Coordinates of C-alpha atoms and ligand atoms in Angstrom, one line a residue:
M241 CA 100.8 110.3 111.3
G242 CA 99.5 108.0 108.7
L243 CA 98.5 104.5 108.1
V244 CA 100.8 101.6 109.3
V245 CA 100.2 97.9 108.4
Q246 CA 101.8 95.7 111.0
K247 CA 102.2 91.6 110.2
Y248 CA 103.1 89.5 113.1
G249 CA 104.3 86.1 112.3
G250 CA 103.5 82.8 114.0
S251 CA 106.3 83.2 116.4
S252 CA 105.4 86.4 117.8
V253 CA 101.7 84.9 118.5
A254 CA 102.7 81.5 119.6
D255 CA 100.6 81.5 122.8
A256 CA 98.4 83.7 125.3
E257 CA 101.4 85.5 126.4
G258 CA 102.7 86.4 122.9
I259 CA 99.4 87.5 121.9
K260 CA 98.8 89.8 124.9
R261 CA 102.7 91.1 124.4
V262 CA 101.7 91.7 120.6
A263 CA 98.7 93.4 121.7
K264 CA 100.5 95.9 123.6
R265 CA 102.7 96.7 120.7
I266 CA 100.1 97.6 118.5
V267 CA 98.2 99.6 121.3
E268 CA 101.5 101.6 121.3
A269 CA 101.2 102.4 117.5
K270 CA 97.5 103.6 117.9
K271 CA 98.7 105.7 121.1
N272 CA 101.1 107.2 118.8
G273 CA 98.5 108.7 116.6
H274 CA 98.6 106.0 113.8
Q275 CA 95.6 104.2 111.9
V276 CA 96.9 100.6 112.3
V277 CA 95.9 97.6 110.6
V278 CA 97.2 94.5 111.6
V279 CA 98.0 91.2 109.8
V280 CA 98.4 88.0 111.9
S281 CA 99.5 84.6 111.1
A282 CA 98.6 81.4 112.8
M283 CA 100.0 80.6 116.2
G284 CA 103.3 78.8 116.3
D285 CA 103.7 75.9 114.2
T286 CA 99.6 75.7 113.8
T287 CA 99.6 75.5 110.2
D288 CA 102.2 72.7 110.2
E289 CA 100.2 70.7 112.5
L290 CA 96.9 71.1 110.7
I291 CA 99.2 70.2 107.6
D292 CA 99.7 66.9 109.3
L293 CA 96.3 66.1 110.5
A294 CA 95.1 66.7 106.9
E295 CA 98.0 64.0 105.7
Q296 CA 96.7 61.5 108.4
V297 CA 93.3 61.6 106.8
S298 CA 94.2 61.8 103.1
P299 CA 97.4 61.9 101.3
M300 CA 96.1 63.9 98.8
P301 CA 93.5 66.4 100.2
A302 CA 91.3 68.2 97.8
G303 CA 92.9 71.6 97.5
R304 CA 89.5 73.4 98.4
E305 CA 89.0 71.4 101.6
F306 CA 92.9 71.7 102.5
D307 CA 92.4 75.7 102.2
M308 CA 89.4 75.8 104.0
L309 CA 91.2 73.9 107.2
L310 CA 94.3 75.7 106.9
T311 CA 92.6 79.3 106.9
A312 CA 91.1 78.0 110.4
G313 CA 94.5 78.9 112.1
E314 CA 94.6 82.6 111.5
R315 CA 91.1 82.8 112.3
I316 CA 92.1 81.8 115.6
S317 CA 94.8 84.2 116.2
M318 CA 93.0 87.3 114.8
A319 CA 90.1 86.6 117.3
L320 CA 92.4 86.2 120.1
L321 CA 94.2 89.2 119.3
A322 CA 91.2 91.5 118.7
M323 CA 90.2 90.1 122.0
A324 CA 93.4 90.9 124.0
I325 CA 93.3 94.5 122.4
K326 CA 89.7 95.1 123.8
N327 CA 91.2 94.2 126.9
L328 CA 93.8 96.7 127.1
G329 CA 90.7 99.5 126.2
H330 CA 90.9 99.8 122.8
E331 CA 88.8 99.0 119.7
A332 CA 89.6 96.1 117.5
Q333 CA 87.7 94.2 114.9
S334 CA 89.1 91.1 113.4
F335 CA 88.3 90.2 109.4
T336 CA 89.0 87.0 107.3
G337 CA 90.8 87.7 104.1
S338 CA 87.6 87.4 102.3
Q339 CA 86.2 90.0 104.4
A340 CA 89.2 92.4 104.1
G341 CA 88.7 92.0 100.3
V342 CA 91.6 90.0 99.7
I343 CA 90.4 88.7 96.3
T344 CA 92.6 86.0 94.6
D345 CA 92.6 83.8 91.6
S346 CA 91.4 80.1 92.2
V347 CA 94.4 78.0 92.3
H348 CA 94.2 76.5 95.5
N349 CA 97.0 76.3 98.3
K350 CA 99.1 79.1 96.3
A351 CA 96.5 81.6 95.0
R352 CA 97.5 84.8 93.6
I353 CA 96.1 87.8 95.0
I354 CA 94.5 89.8 91.9
D355 CA 92.3 92.4 93.7
V356 CA 92.3 94.1 96.8
T357 CA 88.7 95.7 98.1
P358 CA 89.4 96.7 101.7
G359 CA 86.1 98.9 101.9
R360 CA 85.3 97.3 105.5
I361 CA 88.7 97.9 106.9
R362 CA 88.4 101.6 106.1
T363 CA 85.3 101.5 107.7
A364 CA 86.9 100.1 111.0
L365 CA 89.4 102.5 110.8
D366 CA 87.2 105.5 110.3
E367 CA 85.0 104.3 113.4
G368 CA 88.3 104.2 115.3
N369 CA 89.2 100.5 115.5
I370 CA 92.4 98.7 115.0
A371 CA 91.6 96.2 112.3
I372 CA 92.9 92.9 112.5
V373 CA 93.3 90.6 109.0
A374 CA 94.0 86.8 109.0
G375 CA 96.9 86.8 107.0
F376 CA 97.6 84.0 104.1
Q377 CA 94.0 83.8 102.9
G378 CA 91.6 85.2 100.3
V379 CA 88.5 84.3 98.3
S380 CA 88.6 83.5 94.6
Q381 CA 87.3 85.8 92.2
D382 CA 85.2 83.4 90.1
K383 CA 84.1 80.5 92.2
K384 CA 83.7 82.3 95.7
D385 CA 86.0 79.7 97.4
I386 CA 88.2 80.3 100.3
T387 CA 92.0 80.1 99.1
T388 CA 95.4 80.4 100.7
L389 CA 98.7 82.1 99.2
G390 CA 101.2 79.4 100.0
R391 CA 103.4 79.1 103.1
G392 CA 104.4 82.3 104.5
G393 CA 101.7 84.0 102.8
S394 CA 100.9 86.4 105.4
D395 CA 103.8 88.6 104.3
T396 CA 102.0 88.8 100.9
T397 CA 98.7 89.9 102.8
A398 CA 100.3 92.4 104.7
V399 CA 102.1 94.2 101.7
A400 CA 98.8 93.8 99.4
L401 CA 96.7 95.8 102.0
A402 CA 99.4 98.0 102.4
A403 CA 99.4 99.1 98.9
A404 CA 95.4 99.0 98.8
L405 CA 95.4 101.4 101.7
N406 CA 98.3 103.6 100.9
A407 CA 100.1 103.0 104.0
E408 CA 103.6 104.9 104.5
V409 CA 105.3 101.7 105.5
C410 CA 104.4 97.7 106.0
E411 CA 106.1 96.3 109.1
I412 CA 106.7 92.8 109.3
Y413 CA 107.5 91.6 113.0
T414 CA 109.3 88.3 113.4
D415 CA 111.5 86.3 115.9
V416 CA 114.6 87.8 114.6
D417 CA 116.0 91.5 114.6
G418 CA 115.9 92.1 110.6
V419 CA 117.2 90.3 107.8
F420 CA 120.9 88.8 108.3
T421 CA 123.4 88.3 105.8
A422 CA 122.4 84.5 106.5
D423 CA 119.7 82.6 108.6
P424 CA 120.9 83.5 112.2
R425 CA 119.7 80.0 113.1
V426 CA 122.6 78.6 111.2
V427 CA 125.0 81.5 111.4
K428 CA 125.6 82.7 114.6
K429 CA 127.9 85.7 113.2
A430 CA 125.3 86.7 110.7
R431 CA 125.1 90.2 110.4
K432 CA 122.1 92.5 110.7
I433 CA 121.6 94.5 107.3
D434 CA 120.1 97.9 107.7
W435 CA 118.9 98.4 104.3
I436 CA 118.6 96.0 101.4
S437 CA 117.2 96.8 97.9
S438 CA 114.2 95.2 96.4
E439 CA 116.3 93.3 94.4
D440 CA 118.6 91.8 96.2
M441 CA 116.0 90.9 98.7
L442 CA 113.8 89.3 96.2
E443 CA 116.7 87.1 95.1
L444 CA 117.4 86.2 98.9
A445 CA 113.8 85.6 99.3
A446 CA 113.3 83.4 96.4
S447 CA 116.7 81.4 97.3
G448 CA 115.0 80.6 100.5
S449 CA 115.5 83.0 103.1
K450 CA 112.2 82.9 104.6
V451 CA 112.1 85.9 106.7
L452 CA 110.3 87.4 103.8
L453 CA 108.4 85.8 101.1
H454 CA 109.7 86.3 97.6
R455 CA 105.9 87.1 96.5
C456 CA 105.7 90.1 99.3
V457 CA 109.0 91.3 98.4
E458 CA 107.8 91.3 94.2
Y459 CA 104.4 93.0 95.4
A460 CA 106.2 95.7 97.4
R461 CA 108.5 96.4 94.5
R462 CA 105.9 96.8 92.2
Y463 CA 103.8 99.3 94.4
D464 CA 106.9 100.8 96.1
I465 CA 106.0 100.0 99.4
P466 CA 108.8 100.4 102.1
I467 CA 109.0 97.2 104.1
H468 CA 110.6 97.3 107.7
V469 CA 111.4 94.0 108.8
R470 CA 111.9 93.7 112.7
S471 CA 111.3 91.7 115.9
S472 CA 108.4 91.9 117.7
F473 CA 110.4 90.8 121.0
S474 CA 112.9 93.8 121.1
G475 CA 112.3 97.4 120.2
L476 CA 115.6 97.4 118.2
P477 CA 115.4 99.0 114.5
G478 CA 115.5 96.4 112.0
T479 CA 115.9 96.1 108.1
W480 CA 114.7 98.6 105.6
V481 CA 113.7 97.2 102.2
S482 CA 113.0 99.4 99.6
N483 CA 113.4 100.5 95.7
E484 CA 115.8 103.2 96.7
K485 CA 118.1 103.6 98.9
P486 CA 116.8 105.8 101.9
E487 CA 118.8 109.3 102.2
K488 CA 119.5 108.5 105.8
P489 CA 118.3 105.0 107.1
E490 CA 117.1 105.3 110.7
S491 CA 119.8 103.1 112.1
Q492 CA 122.9 104.1 109.9
G493 CA 123.6 107.9 111.1
D494 CA 125.8 109.8 108.7
Q495 CA 127.5 106.6 107.6
Q496 CA 127.6 106.2 103.6
V497 CA 128.3 102.8 102.5
E498 CA 128.7 101.5 98.7
H499 CA 126.1 98.8 97.8
A500 CA 127.7 95.8 99.1
I501 CA 129.1 93.2 96.5
I502 CA 127.5 90.2 98.3
S503 CA 124.0 90.7 100.5
G504 CA 123.9 87.4 101.7
V505 CA 124.0 83.8 101.7
A506 CA 120.4 82.0 101.7
H507 CA 119.7 78.5 101.9
D508 CA 116.5 76.1 101.2
V509 CA 115.9 72.8 102.3
S510 CA 112.5 72.6 100.9
E511 CA 112.6 71.1 98.0
A512 CA 113.3 67.8 96.3
K513 CA 114.8 66.6 93.0
I514 CA 113.2 64.3 90.6
T515 CA 115.6 62.9 87.9
V516 CA 113.7 61.3 84.8
V517 CA 116.1 58.6 83.6
G518 CA 116.9 57.6 80.0
V519 CA 114.9 60.2 78.1
P520 CA 115.8 59.6 74.2
D521 CA 117.9 62.5 73.3
K522 CA 115.5 64.4 70.2
P523 CA 113.8 67.3 69.9
G524 CA 110.6 68.0 72.1
E525 CA 111.4 65.5 75.0
A526 CA 111.9 68.4 77.5
A527 CA 109.0 70.3 76.2
V528 CA 106.7 66.9 76.8
I529 CA 108.2 66.5 80.3
F530 CA 107.7 70.1 81.3
R531 CA 104.4 70.5 79.8
A532 CA 102.9 67.7 82.2
I533 CA 104.4 69.3 85.0
A534 CA 103.1 72.6 84.1
D535 CA 99.8 71.2 83.4
A536 CA 99.7 70.0 86.9
E537 CA 100.5 73.6 88.2
I538 CA 104.0 72.7 89.6
N539 CA 106.4 75.5 89.8
I540 CA 109.8 74.2 89.2
D541 CA 113.3 75.8 90.1
M542 CA 116.7 74.7 88.7
I543 CA 116.9 72.3 85.7
V544 CA 120.0 70.1 84.4
Q545 CA 120.0 67.8 81.4
N546 CA 123.0 65.5 81.2
V547 CA 124.8 64.9 78.1
S548 CA 123.6 61.9 76.5
A549 CA 125.5 58.5 76.4
A550 CA 126.5 58.2 72.9
S551 CA 126.0 54.5 72.8
T552 CA 122.3 54.5 73.6
G553 CA 121.0 58.2 72.7
L554 CA 119.2 58.4 76.0
T555 CA 119.9 61.3 78.6
D556 CA 118.8 62.1 82.0
I557 CA 117.0 65.2 83.0
S558 CA 117.0 66.5 86.5
F559 CA 114.9 69.5 88.0
T560 CA 114.2 70.6 91.5
L561 CA 110.8 71.6 92.7
P562 CA 108.9 72.0 96.5
K563 CA 108.9 68.9 98.4
S564 CA 105.2 69.5 99.0
E565 CA 104.5 69.0 95.1
G566 CA 106.9 66.0 94.8
R567 CA 104.0 63.4 95.0
K568 CA 101.9 65.3 92.3
A569 CA 105.0 65.8 89.8
I570 CA 105.6 62.1 90.2
D571 CA 101.9 61.1 89.3
A572 CA 102.1 63.7 86.6
L573 CA 105.1 62.3 84.7
E574 CA 103.8 58.5 85.2
K575 CA 100.7 59.5 83.7
A576 CA 102.8 61.1 80.6
K577 CA 105.0 58.3 80.5
G578 CA 103.9 56.8 77.0
G579 CA 104.3 60.1 75.1
I580 CA 107.7 60.7 76.8
G581 CA 109.2 57.2 76.9
F582 CA 111.8 57.4 79.7
E583 CA 113.2 54.6 82.0
S584 CA 112.3 55.5 85.1
L585 CA 111.9 58.5 87.5
R586 CA 114.2 59.0 90.6
Y587 CA 113.0 61.1 93.6
D588 CA 115.3 62.5 96.2
D589 CA 114.2 64.8 98.8
Q590 CA 117.8 64.6 100.9
I591 CA 118.7 67.7 98.9
G592 CA 119.6 71.3 99.9
K593 CA 120.4 74.7 97.9
I594 CA 122.7 77.2 99.1
S595 CA 122.8 80.4 97.2
L596 CA 125.1 83.6 97.1
V597 CA 122.9 86.9 96.4
G598 CA 124.6 90.6 95.7
A599 CA 124.1 93.0 92.7
G600 CA 128.0 93.3 93.1
M601 CA 128.5 89.8 91.5
K602 CA 127.9 91.3 88.2
T603 CA 131.2 93.4 87.9
N604 CA 133.4 90.9 90.4
P605 CA 134.4 88.3 88.5
G606 CA 136.2 86.4 91.4
V607 CA 133.1 86.0 93.2
T608 CA 132.0 82.7 91.5
A609 CA 135.6 81.1 92.0
S610 CA 135.7 82.1 95.7
F611 CA 132.3 80.6 96.2
F612 CA 133.1 76.9 94.6
Q613 CA 136.7 77.3 96.3
A614 CA 134.9 77.9 99.9
L615 CA 132.5 74.8 99.1
S616 CA 135.3 72.6 98.2
D617 CA 137.4 73.8 101.4
A618 CA 134.5 72.6 103.5
G619 CA 134.5 69.3 101.8
V620 CA 130.7 69.7 99.9
N621 CA 129.8 67.8 97.1
I622 CA 128.2 69.9 94.3
E623 CA 125.1 68.3 92.3
L624 CA 123.4 70.9 90.3
I625 CA 124.6 74.4 89.7
S626 CA 122.2 77.7 88.5
T627 CA 123.3 81.3 88.2
S628 CA 121.6 84.6 87.4
E629 CA 123.3 88.0 87.2
I630 CA 123.1 88.4 91.0
R631 CA 122.9 84.8 92.2
I632 CA 124.9 81.7 92.2
S633 CA 123.3 78.7 93.7
V634 CA 124.2 74.9 94.1
V635 CA 122.4 72.0 95.4
T636 CA 124.0 69.6 97.7
R637 CA 123.1 67.0 100.2
Q638 CA 120.8 68.3 102.7
D639 CA 123.2 67.5 105.6
D640 CA 125.8 69.5 104.1
V641 CA 123.8 72.6 104.1
P642 CA 124.6 74.2 107.5
G643 CA 128.4 73.8 107.2
A644 CA 128.6 75.1 103.6
V645 CA 126.1 78.2 104.3
R646 CA 128.9 78.9 107.4
A647 CA 132.1 78.0 105.1
V648 CA 130.8 80.7 102.4
H649 CA 129.7 83.3 104.9
S650 CA 133.2 83.2 106.2
A651 CA 134.6 83.1 103.1
F652 CA 133.2 86.3 102.1
G653 CA 133.9 88.3 105.1
L654 CA 130.2 88.5 106.0
D655 CA 131.1 87.1 109.8
S656 CA 130.6 89.8 112.3
D657 CA 133.2 90.2 115.0
S658 CA 130.7 91.3 117.6
D659 CA 127.2 90.3 118.6
E660 CA 125.8 86.9 118.1
A661 CA 122.5 87.2 116.0
V662 CA 119.6 86.9 118.4
V663 CA 116.8 84.5 117.8
Y664 CA 113.9 85.2 119.8
G665 CA 111.4 82.6 119.7
G666 CA 110.3 80.0 116.9
T667 CA 111.0 76.7 116.4
G668 CA 112.5 77.0 112.6
R669 CA 110.0 74.5 111.6
Ligands
ADP1902 P1 107.6 84.5 110.8 O1 106.7 83.1 111.8 O2 107.6 85.7 111.8 O3 106.9 84.4 109.4 P2 109.6 82.7 110.0 O4 109.9 81.8 110.2 O5 108.5 82.7 108.6 O6 108.6 83.9 110.5 O7 110.6 83.9 109.3 C1 111.8 84.2 110.0 C2 112.9 83.0 110.2 O8 113.7 83.4 109.1 C3 113.8 83.3 111.0 O9 113.7 82.8 112.7 C4 114.9 83.0 110.3 O10 115.5 81.7 111.3 C5 114.9 82.5 109.3 N1 115.6 83.4 108.2 C6 116.2 82.6 107.3 N2 117.1 83.4 106.5 C7 117.2 84.7 107.2 C8 117.8 85.9 107.0 N3 118.7 86.2 106.1 N4 117.7 87.0 107.9 C9 116.8 86.7 109.2 N5 116.1 85.5 109.2 C10 116.2 84.6 108.5
LIG1903 N1 100.6 80.6 108.7 C1 101.0 80.3 107.3 C2 102.1 79.4 107.4 O1 102.4 78.9 108.3 C3 101.0 81.6 106.6 C4 102.1 82.4 107.3 O2 102.7 82.3 108.4 O3 102.4 83.3 106.8 O4 102.8 79.2 106.3
MG1904 MG1 107.2 83.9 107.8

């Protein structure tokens, strides 16, 4: 029996009962002979509540203090979980990200892990403990400040520890039975996927399927760590995510299936759209705009430039970015206005993105047409489009997203005809 890393998300430890339930599950793994490292998220919606609190105090809090605040959420759950395990008669020790050796760069609120030195975790395990690690946080290599890894970052902590400790599997416990063909909160007829390639999962995660964070999948792919996404509320096998398809996935028996054309439909309502109106249509303008955005350390997603009106020689450039970075982006562009020379800025946070993902798309030319037909049949207006080899995404009005997701899911024959997808907990926030 080897070492397993188990990660429990906020909905799994939302209250004292949840913490006790999870503690029992962890103890089971230990009793089965595993060395167990647990990564835990903040309880329920604690992180959102801390963010709301910070915003009431300051509209643009300093990154360092913001991170210090947010890491408090995970410290609460790690200590309570260790107490609950001890109460069951087993040894457990909790560690902050910094104590667990999670070393990051110094970009506050979305730091990247650059090294993991889990010496104290190893020692704790060797002494027979269950090690509980606070997810989503680390310490910066140069300044030794506390950092956070971006929303949903506990998934990344788990995979990074699994890689550093050479774990046999990284189990991600959440409030649904695995990765589905769409968000079960939106599509009741979504189907659970038994196995999905890291490549497809990466694309789903990057397109907004928050069941796994894309950085976590990226990390797992690089270090070849198999992930098992499953519910902490049921005993059912979940979804395996790995680079190579296992010979016989646990839940699949002898059945051999071809790689699906479509893996799933993802949606994302966490982005906003900025339109830079009246940009002179000459070389170098886009470079100045996106340099200003990059210097503010803002990641952007889709970009569209309109054809310029011949009479004015002016064009509009639109791009999407996380809503949480909207204010910073507007500030950066206003500051750079003199050097760019645009007319005005438009900010729209009522958008949503719908993406269809699947490696089989490359070789099936009809997919794009069927996707747009489904959106048209559902009466959904498209504002932006972007494509990759294995994905098509569109931006629509946010209110249109649920209907659009269901329409596309049905149109590609993904609806299940049996069980309704179960959501065991969480608020979907
Ligand atoms: P946790 O608190 O465990 O980290 P998250 O809320 O981050 O949980 O992620 C689980 C949620 O992800 C589910 O409750 C579900 O609403 C959402 N989700 C989005 N897309 C998918 C998908 N394709 N499959 C499963 N869940 C999905
Ligand atoms: N608590 C953090 C968040 O809500 C990290 C996580 O849950 O993974 O984003
Ligand atoms: Mg999560």
